[in-house]
Amino acid sequence: MGSAIEGFHHVKVVRVVNWVGIAMVVASLAQPMLSHTALFIMLCFGMTKCLYTIPLKIFTGKFNSSLDLDLTPLKLIQASGNGLSLASDPAGIVNFLDMVNNLQGDSGRGYYMEMSLGTPGQKLNILVDTGSSNFAVAAAAHPFITHFFNTALSSTYKSTGRGVAVKYTQGNWEGELGTDRVLIPSIAGTLTINIATILSSDGFFLPGVNWQGILGLAYPLLARPDSSVEPFFNSVVRQTGIPDVFSLQMCGAGLSASTTADPTGGSLVMGGVEPTLFSGSMWYTPIKEEWYYQVEVLKLEVGDQNLNLDCKEYNKDKAIVDSGTTLLRLPVNVFSAVVEAISRTSLIQDFTSGFWGGTKLACWLKGETPWRFFPKLSIYLRATNTSQSFKISILPQLYIQPIADVDGTLDCFRFGISSSANGLVIGATVMEGFYVIFNRAEKRVGFAVSRCAVNGGIAVSEISGPFSSADVASDCAAGGLLKEPLLWVISYALVAVCVVVLLILLLLLVLPCRHRDRSGEITDESSLVRHRIK
């Protein structure tokens, strides 16, 4: 932002703070029992725009005129045409409202943000992925992408000479590590970021996608080839000083995931939380391990029916929050139980198994929607108070997903839930219902109902609590499989041990057995064959 605009912001801050001070003085000296409503009117009076969208905690106690109040965290930022909005970045480095609607995409093709890389800047769309940690961009032509990052045209690109390969649940790529300047929307200045340039890939770029790279927002432990490669958001926090928090809103709830549909959008807010993006209460669940955003699922309900599985079944291997995964993915046993419960609860008889398995679509006459036939689905997460839980619920508008029409006469849908061999994944199917806060500073993930999670005027997500967690184990994530990075370390260690053992064996075989024949030459035949036979 320019200096003129920043100056205007400062004026607005002083003006609002003065009115808050006046209101507090009047409330304490003139009318100690002044109602919240009257005080709210006083706050609004004389101001060009009323703060009606901000929940205010009103001071009603005895005012101490000698008390110095630090109001610097209460920075108010002007939004063009939208009144004032609370920003929780005390340093004023970022404007959260500038980040609203900075994403495009949908659950079928992923959510991506336009970024500028290199000098001069080259614009690319970058997929937002909380399930990986590398910032990687296409650096070579590919049939499914329209353009790529040409490192030769950037005067600031520097290669490290290190190769890198990343494998995802679906697809993989290989490339080279380097660094370059990246211009991040709504954050002043350019930053130097680790970039993996994708030179070859298999199943990573797909037909119909409109992104050319991936923005891994998880922890360093998942970075490839090792955790010394600083992930994107870690670099942003270190270089700018913004809070170690980001939040994500994905606005494709109940909309077609067809590759022919126009993309919707969403918001990636770096540095904090934008209150205009959610409604109601916000609930937090602890991050169990800092690699993926691993959380602890206590139970699942289909309709009002508890699946009654051991809670460790839900967390088998791991349970994570991953924006880069399209569906809600469930461990095999949990998936089977969910399908059985939905089949039993729904009003549809003899539903094709191909629909549940993701190989077939279900179609209805155009204009008819199937959502009334299906129950809501609820996931219970452990609260920060570990003796309690809360539940996030999605209506069938989120997991019975429209795909495309057929000949203009049918509307077809897919099942937004799949089985998983490597843990439970809260992907876009669920995340589209919520504003999700990744508070890395306090090691917790927050959920609140997203304001854009509405379909046909109906809210398609719910959140409620607290509930007692006395009926589940104290640690449902215990007893899982070894984590992927640890498995890599063990694998490399075993390979190294095997190599050392083989070298020792070869030395033992070769050195003691070497002898000279009558001509005085060492012969392979005598050392490796004859003496071994004897």
XYZ file of C-alpha atoms in Angstrom:
534
model
C 0.000 0.000 0.000
C 1.119 3.568 -0.659
C 2.077 5.967 2.111
C -0.963 8.152 1.499
C -3.288 5.249 2.155
C -1.353 4.217 5.244
C -1.629 7.721 6.615
C -5.369 7.648 6.096
C -5.526 4.419 8.077
C -3.701 6.016 10.980
C -6.183 8.882 11.083
C -9.059 6.441 11.177
C -7.484 4.508 14.057
C -7.099 7.602 16.206
C -10.648 8.641 15.485
C -12.138 5.300 16.502
C -10.015 5.014 19.643
C -11.102 8.475 20.778
C -14.754 7.515 20.458
C -14.140 4.295 22.404
C -12.448 6.318 25.154
C -15.282 8.842 25.286
C -17.863 6.083 25.462
C -16.009 4.347 28.288
C -15.721 7.557 30.306
C -19.403 8.373 29.841
C -20.356 4.815 30.743
C -18.466 4.947 34.011
C -19.046 8.536 35.184
C -22.482 9.396 33.862
C -24.417 6.174 33.842
C -22.677 3.150 35.405
C -25.585 0.918 34.360
C -25.668 2.120 30.748
C -26.931 -0.670 28.524
C -24.855 -2.225 25.761
C -27.377 -1.019 23.209
C -27.121 2.623 24.244
C -23.343 2.479 24.328
C -23.281 0.875 20.882
C -25.396 3.771 19.530
C -22.918 6.223 21.041
C -20.036 4.419 19.363
C -21.765 4.666 16.000
C -22.900 8.256 16.388
C -20.787 10.752 14.501
C -18.816 8.114 12.615
C -19.143 7.691 8.873
C -19.575 3.933 9.152
C -20.856 1.907 12.068
C -18.852 -1.103 13.331
C -21.933 -3.291 13.218
C -20.026 -6.289 11.838
C -17.503 -6.456 14.677
C -18.376 -8.204 17.946
C -17.335 -5.732 20.653
C -16.632 -6.538 24.291
C -18.072 -3.542 26.176
C -16.273 -2.305 29.301
C -18.834 -2.008 32.108
C -16.601 -1.906 35.197
C -15.255 1.069 37.096
C -13.022 3.206 34.890
C -9.567 3.987 36.265
C -8.352 7.213 34.702
C -4.757 6.526 35.797
C -4.608 3.216 33.902
C -2.597 3.232 30.688
C -4.463 1.254 28.052
C -2.503 -0.387 25.253
C -4.817 -0.274 22.263
C -2.204 -0.980 19.591
C -3.486 -4.505 18.836
C -6.861 -2.996 17.977
C -5.859 -1.849 14.510
C -8.750 -0.965 12.270
C -8.333 -1.016 8.531
C -10.507 0.798 6.034
C -12.283 -1.460 3.538
C -13.489 0.186 0.381
C -17.254 0.154 0.517
C -17.398 -2.366 3.354
C -16.959 -0.296 6.487
C -14.253 -1.187 8.993
C -12.881 -4.623 9.724
C -10.744 -5.906 12.581
C -7.246 -7.043 11.610
C -5.210 -8.991 14.148
C -1.763 -8.150 12.784
C -0.462 -5.529 15.250
C 2.505 -4.629 13.034
C 0.231 -3.559 10.190
C 2.295 -5.473 7.641
C -0.710 -7.039 5.984
C -4.233 -5.953 5.199
C -6.503 -8.945 5.683
C -9.289 -7.460 3.603
C -6.924 -7.339 0.627
C -6.718 -11.133 0.921
C -10.451 -11.753 0.780
C -11.385 -13.521 -2.461
C -7.731 -13.982 -3.453
C -8.374 -17.635 -4.404
C -10.043 -19.238 -7.397
C -11.059 -22.836 -7.994
C -13.388 -25.508 -6.658
C -13.226 -28.869 -4.911
C -12.818 -30.725 -8.183
C -9.789 -28.801 -9.418
C -8.348 -27.353 -6.224
C -8.065 -23.776 -4.972
C -5.246 -21.626 -6.291
C -3.793 -18.131 -5.938
C -2.023 -15.973 -8.504
C 1.569 -15.168 -7.563
C 4.448 -13.395 -9.295
C 7.834 -15.160 -9.396
C 11.253 -13.939 -10.444
C 12.614 -10.701 -11.910
C 10.850 -9.500 -13.962
C 7.782 -11.154 -12.480
C 6.176 -14.155 -14.139
C 2.588 -14.781 -13.051
C 1.492 -18.320 -12.201
C -1.516 -19.843 -10.451
C -0.393 -21.807 -7.407
C -2.484 -24.549 -5.752
C -2.959 -24.083 -1.985
C -2.049 -27.335 -0.197
C -1.910 -27.760 3.580
C -0.880 -31.399 3.131
C 2.661 -30.837 1.821
C 5.602 -28.500 2.458
C 7.338 -27.750 -0.839
C 6.679 -24.655 -2.931
C 7.000 -26.084 -6.434
C 6.253 -24.655 -9.868
C 6.311 -26.030 -13.391
C 9.596 -25.089 -15.076
C 9.067 -26.998 -18.309
C 6.234 -27.384 -20.799
C 3.489 -29.911 -20.088
C 0.402 -30.830 -22.168
C -2.017 -29.911 -19.370
C -0.650 -26.466 -18.456
C -0.716 -23.247 -20.459
C 2.576 -21.736 -19.239
C 5.461 -22.336 -16.846
C 8.168 -20.535 -14.869
C 11.134 -19.912 -17.156
C 14.114 -19.692 -14.817
C 16.357 -18.451 -17.630
C 14.278 -15.271 -17.855
C 14.634 -14.418 -14.152
C 17.744 -12.470 -13.174
C 17.239 -13.328 -9.501
C 16.784 -17.099 -9.782
C 19.549 -19.114 -8.147
C 19.832 -22.874 -8.428
C 21.164 -24.849 -5.462
C 22.103 -27.782 -7.664
C 20.100 -30.171 -5.502
C 17.564 -32.545 -6.993
C 14.163 -33.067 -5.404
C 11.294 -35.507 -5.890
C 7.884 -35.474 -4.226
C 5.210 -38.154 -4.331
C 1.601 -37.361 -3.408
C -1.416 -39.595 -2.843
C -2.001 -39.148 -6.546
C 0.818 -38.076 -8.831
C 4.474 -37.181 -8.394
C 7.111 -34.863 -9.799
C 10.858 -34.413 -9.976
C 12.916 -31.272 -10.320
C 15.612 -29.031 -8.930
C 15.804 -26.777 -5.891
C 16.490 -23.064 -6.166
C 15.571 -19.683 -4.719
C 13.954 -16.609 -6.204
C 11.986 -13.536 -5.337
C 8.239 -13.965 -4.903
C 5.689 -11.163 -4.829
C 2.896 -12.175 -2.463
C -0.443 -10.405 -2.899
C -1.327 -7.975 -0.067
C 2.094 -8.312 1.622
C 4.393 -5.374 1.004
C 7.600 -6.112 -0.863
C 9.064 -9.260 -2.347
C 10.452 -12.199 -0.392
C 13.169 -14.706 -1.202
C 11.608 -18.167 -1.135
C 12.805 -21.738 -1.704
C 11.343 -22.916 -5.012
C 11.355 -26.408 -6.480
C 11.269 -26.236 -10.272
C 9.259 -29.148 -11.680
C 11.036 -30.588 -14.715
C 9.075 -33.856 -15.083
C 5.898 -35.232 -13.552
C 3.447 -38.118 -13.701
C -0.221 -37.703 -12.804
C 0.438 -34.382 -11.073
C -0.871 -31.856 -13.614
C -4.334 -32.926 -14.743
C -6.598 -31.953 -17.658
C -8.751 -28.929 -16.947
C -6.756 -27.538 -14.014
C -5.776 -23.894 -14.158
C -2.748 -23.955 -11.865
C 0.933 -24.398 -12.647
C 2.417 -25.023 -9.215
C 1.724 -26.015 -5.631
C 2.069 -24.056 -2.382
C 2.870 -26.488 0.440
C 1.799 -24.904 3.738
C 2.642 -27.749 6.145
C 5.653 -28.093 8.463
C 9.392 -28.493 7.619
C 9.292 -32.187 8.563
C 7.473 -32.899 5.287
C 9.798 -30.822 3.101
C 11.784 -32.698 0.445
C 14.504 -33.735 0.149
C 14.803 -32.951 3.875
C 13.614 -30.527 6.548
C 16.492 -28.111 5.880
C 14.413 -26.762 2.976
C 12.456 -23.960 4.650
C 8.769 -24.093 3.609
C 7.021 -21.087 2.112
C 5.029 -19.897 5.125
C 7.967 -20.349 7.502
C 9.928 -18.002 5.214
C 7.083 -15.483 5.150
C 6.828 -15.406 8.954
C 10.605 -15.114 9.387
C 11.082 -12.347 6.822
C 7.999 -10.231 7.597
C 7.366 -10.835 11.291
C 3.646 -11.527 10.793
C 2.005 -13.905 13.318
C 2.521 -17.611 12.624
C -1.127 -18.058 11.677
C -2.979 -18.427 8.407
C -6.627 -19.124 7.657
C -8.457 -20.585 4.710
C -11.937 -20.235 3.253
C -12.942 -22.382 0.258
C -16.199 -21.293 -1.359
C -17.319 -24.149 -3.578
C -19.963 -25.584 -1.272
C -22.528 -27.554 -3.241
C -21.380 -26.186 -6.590
C -20.447 -28.286 -9.584
C -16.991 -29.821 -9.534
C -17.169 -30.327 -13.297
C -14.152 -29.259 -15.292
C -16.471 -27.212 -17.496
C -17.900 -25.091 -14.716
C -16.564 -21.638 -13.926
C -14.290 -21.634 -10.869
C -15.624 -20.123 -7.662
C -13.176 -18.771 -5.131
C -12.099 -18.372 -1.556
C -9.604 -16.637 0.691
C -6.140 -17.408 2.046
C -5.438 -14.975 4.878
C -1.780 -14.926 5.955
C -1.008 -13.587 9.401
C -4.319 -14.010 11.189
C -8.100 -14.211 10.996
C -10.563 -12.071 9.034
C -13.845 -11.938 11.033
C -16.020 -11.117 8.028
C -15.410 -14.619 6.623
C -17.164 -16.627 9.337
C -20.167 -16.575 11.617
C -20.848 -17.922 15.090
C -18.340 -19.453 17.468
C -14.873 -20.661 16.620
C -13.705 -23.991 18.017
C -10.113 -25.185 18.244
C -8.604 -28.647 18.269
C -4.938 -29.290 19.204
C -2.364 -30.152 16.545
C -1.131 -33.580 17.640
C 2.104 -33.568 15.649
C 3.741 -30.813 13.618
C 4.321 -32.459 10.246
C 0.931 -32.613 8.553
C -1.763 -30.713 10.449
C -2.572 -33.820 12.456
C -5.658 -33.671 14.657
C -7.533 -36.151 16.823
C -10.937 -37.463 15.718
C -13.015 -38.946 18.536
C -16.037 -40.292 16.679
C -18.253 -40.019 13.612
C -22.016 -39.820 13.317
C -24.254 -40.448 10.326
C -27.434 -38.530 10.981
C -27.762 -38.925 14.745
C -26.302 -42.426 14.676
C -22.902 -42.964 16.307
C -20.785 -45.451 14.353
C -19.579 -46.880 17.718
C -16.096 -47.695 16.473
C -12.985 -47.649 18.636
C -11.710 -44.071 18.346
C -8.301 -45.370 17.280
C -9.953 -46.592 14.076
C -10.601 -42.972 13.069
C -6.961 -42.034 13.650
C -5.394 -45.152 12.162
C -2.037 -43.989 10.800
C -3.114 -40.339 11.196
C -5.972 -37.849 10.856
C -5.087 -34.617 9.060
C -6.597 -31.425 7.639
C -5.528 -31.177 4.004
C -6.811 -28.591 1.508
C -4.985 -30.359 -1.321
C -7.164 -33.467 -1.019
C -10.452 -33.267 -2.869
C -12.569 -35.709 -0.848
C -13.186 -36.708 2.731
C -10.992 -39.815 2.959
C -11.637 -42.408 5.659
C -9.728 -45.497 6.820
C -11.139 -48.638 5.218
C -13.094 -49.864 8.264
C -14.515 -46.405 8.925
C -15.453 -45.923 5.267
C -17.328 -49.240 5.213
C -19.221 -48.306 8.370
C -20.127 -44.871 6.967
C -21.397 -46.318 3.661
C -23.437 -48.922 5.516
C -24.957 -46.282 7.803
C -25.754 -43.901 4.928
C -27.293 -46.742 2.905
C -29.416 -47.738 5.872
C -30.410 -44.163 6.696
C -31.062 -42.884 3.176
C -34.382 -43.364 1.456
C -32.762 -44.844 -1.642
C -32.972 -48.619 -1.904
C -30.513 -50.885 -3.719
C -28.087 -48.085 -4.478
C -25.304 -49.097 -6.871
C -22.021 -50.028 -5.214
C -20.152 -48.200 -7.976
C -21.458 -44.912 -6.632
C -19.967 -45.543 -3.187
C -16.710 -46.713 -4.741
C -16.359 -43.625 -6.893
C -16.567 -45.431 -10.241
C -20.127 -44.389 -11.142
C -22.237 -41.260 -11.008
C -25.816 -41.095 -9.779
C -28.148 -39.048 -11.985
C -31.565 -37.488 -11.515
C -33.825 -35.600 -13.899
C -32.610 -32.060 -14.394
C -33.814 -29.769 -11.645
C -34.221 -32.570 -9.096
C -31.751 -32.696 -6.235
C -31.013 -35.864 -4.223
C -29.885 -34.205 -1.018
C -33.127 -34.821 0.853
C -32.436 -38.547 0.621
C -29.169 -38.379 2.559
C -28.286 -37.662 6.212
C -25.810 -35.134 7.560
C -22.371 -36.332 8.596
C -20.651 -35.221 11.817
C -17.006 -35.442 12.896
C -16.162 -35.038 16.581
C -12.777 -33.429 17.305
C -11.054 -33.160 20.656
C -11.234 -29.619 22.029
C -8.305 -27.699 23.517
C -9.878 -28.641 26.851
C -9.036 -32.314 26.350
C -11.953 -33.508 28.459
C -14.316 -32.003 25.891
C -15.033 -32.270 22.186
C -16.955 -30.389 19.527
C -18.478 -31.565 16.276
C -18.337 -30.216 12.755
C -21.257 -31.335 10.590
C -21.754 -31.229 6.849
C -25.054 -31.591 5.047
C -25.298 -33.866 1.984
C -24.944 -30.805 -0.259
C -21.229 -31.083 0.516
C -20.626 -34.818 0.130
C -23.165 -35.580 -2.649
C -21.435 -33.418 -5.228
C -22.835 -32.224 -8.577
C -20.581 -33.016 -11.521
C -22.313 -32.317 -14.850
C -25.551 -32.667 -16.714
C -26.119 -35.300 -19.393
C -27.674 -34.133 -22.672
C -29.386 -31.336 -20.777
C -31.868 -33.780 -19.239
C -30.013 -35.191 -16.228
C -28.053 -33.807 -13.278
C -25.346 -36.190 -12.087
C -23.576 -36.438 -8.736
C -20.570 -38.159 -7.228
C -19.899 -39.453 -3.718
C -17.519 -37.022 -1.986
C -16.123 -39.633 0.412
C -13.564 -42.341 -0.346
C -11.594 -45.032 1.453
C -7.982 -44.435 2.414
C -5.026 -46.679 3.126
C -3.010 -43.936 4.831
C -5.257 -42.249 7.350
C -8.289 -40.008 7.675
C -8.093 -36.837 5.591
C -10.392 -33.886 6.182
C -10.213 -32.565 2.621
C -12.110 -30.021 0.543
C -15.406 -31.923 0.886
C -15.496 -30.889 4.562
C -13.342 -27.754 4.490
C -15.723 -26.014 2.074
C -18.195 -25.774 4.938
C -15.843 -23.981 7.312
C -13.409 -21.150 7.798
C -10.335 -23.047 8.959
C -7.628 -21.379 11.046
C -4.147 -22.909 11.151
C -2.795 -21.327 14.335
C 0.740 -22.681 14.305
C 1.842 -20.288 17.049
C -0.534 -21.930 19.527
C -0.391 -25.387 17.910
C -4.094 -25.685 17.136
C -6.534 -25.749 14.204
C -9.750 -23.749 14.430
C -13.121 -24.262 12.754
C -15.988 -21.800 12.335
C -18.957 -21.845 9.971
C -17.973 -20.200 6.690
C -20.188 -17.382 5.469
C -19.993 -18.757 1.930
C -21.087 -22.284 2.933
C -24.599 -21.722 1.637
C -26.440 -23.553 -1.128
C -29.856 -22.436 -2.300
C -30.159 -20.184 0.732
C -29.484 -23.092 3.109
C -26.425 -23.281 5.366
C -24.690 -26.563 4.543
C -22.434 -26.790 7.601
C -22.855 -26.665 11.371
C -20.628 -26.582 14.421
C -21.618 -27.241 18.020
C -20.267 -28.131 21.438
C -18.918 -28.655 23.968
C -19.505 -32.357 24.532
C -17.897 -34.565 27.136
C -15.160 -36.860 25.840
C -15.292 -39.115 28.908
C -16.636 -41.979 26.810
C -13.539 -42.169 24.569
C -9.886 -42.947 25.173
C -7.628 -40.207 26.495
C -5.422 -40.505 23.402
C -7.195 -41.807 20.320
C -4.155 -41.178 18.139
C -1.950 -43.591 20.109
C -0.792 -46.823 18.546
C -0.702 -45.504 14.986
C 1.862 -46.468 12.368
C 5.285 -44.838 12.191
C 5.169 -41.484 10.504
C 6.306 -41.119 6.911
C 9.444 -38.982 7.563
C 10.589 -41.435 10.235
C 10.052 -44.312 7.833
C 12.258 -42.556 5.313
C 15.018 -42.145 7.911
C 14.776 -45.801 8.896
C 14.810 -46.867 5.246
C 17.918 -44.840 4.474
C 19.614 -46.141 7.626
C 18.860 -49.759 6.680
C 20.169 -49.195 3.150
C 23.371 -47.689 4.560
C 23.829 -50.638 6.923
C 23.313 -53.086 4.072
C 25.886 -51.286 1.917
C 28.457 -51.358 4.725
C 27.849 -55.059 5.382
C 28.202 -55.893 1.684
C 31.463 -53.959 1.445
C 32.858 -55.781 4.471
C 31.858 -59.150 3.016
C 33.481 -58.307 -0.299
C 36.672 -57.264 1.450
C 36.699 -60.457 3.487
C 36.186 -62.483 0.334
C 38.785 -60.707 -1.788
C 41.691 -59.688 0.433
C 42.523 -62.917 2.310
C 42.118 -64.998 -0.831
C 44.409 -63.069 -3.074
C 47.557 -65.016 -4.074
C 49.998 -64.861 -6.895
C 50.255 -67.593 -9.510
C 53.555 -68.680 -11.011
C 53.608 -65.644 -13.292
C 53.239 -63.382 -10.262
C 49.850 -61.890 -11.367
C 46.708 -61.741 -9.284
C 43.958 -63.684 -11.004
C 40.254 -63.170 -10.475
C 39.686 -66.816 -11.157
C 41.850 -67.996 -8.264
C 40.568 -65.437 -5.743
C 36.859 -65.502 -6.460
C 36.198 -69.007 -7.683
C 38.737 -71.662 -6.806
C 39.443 -70.598 -3.264
C 35.732 -70.138 -2.599
C 35.134 -73.705 -3.747
C 37.892 -75.050 -1.511
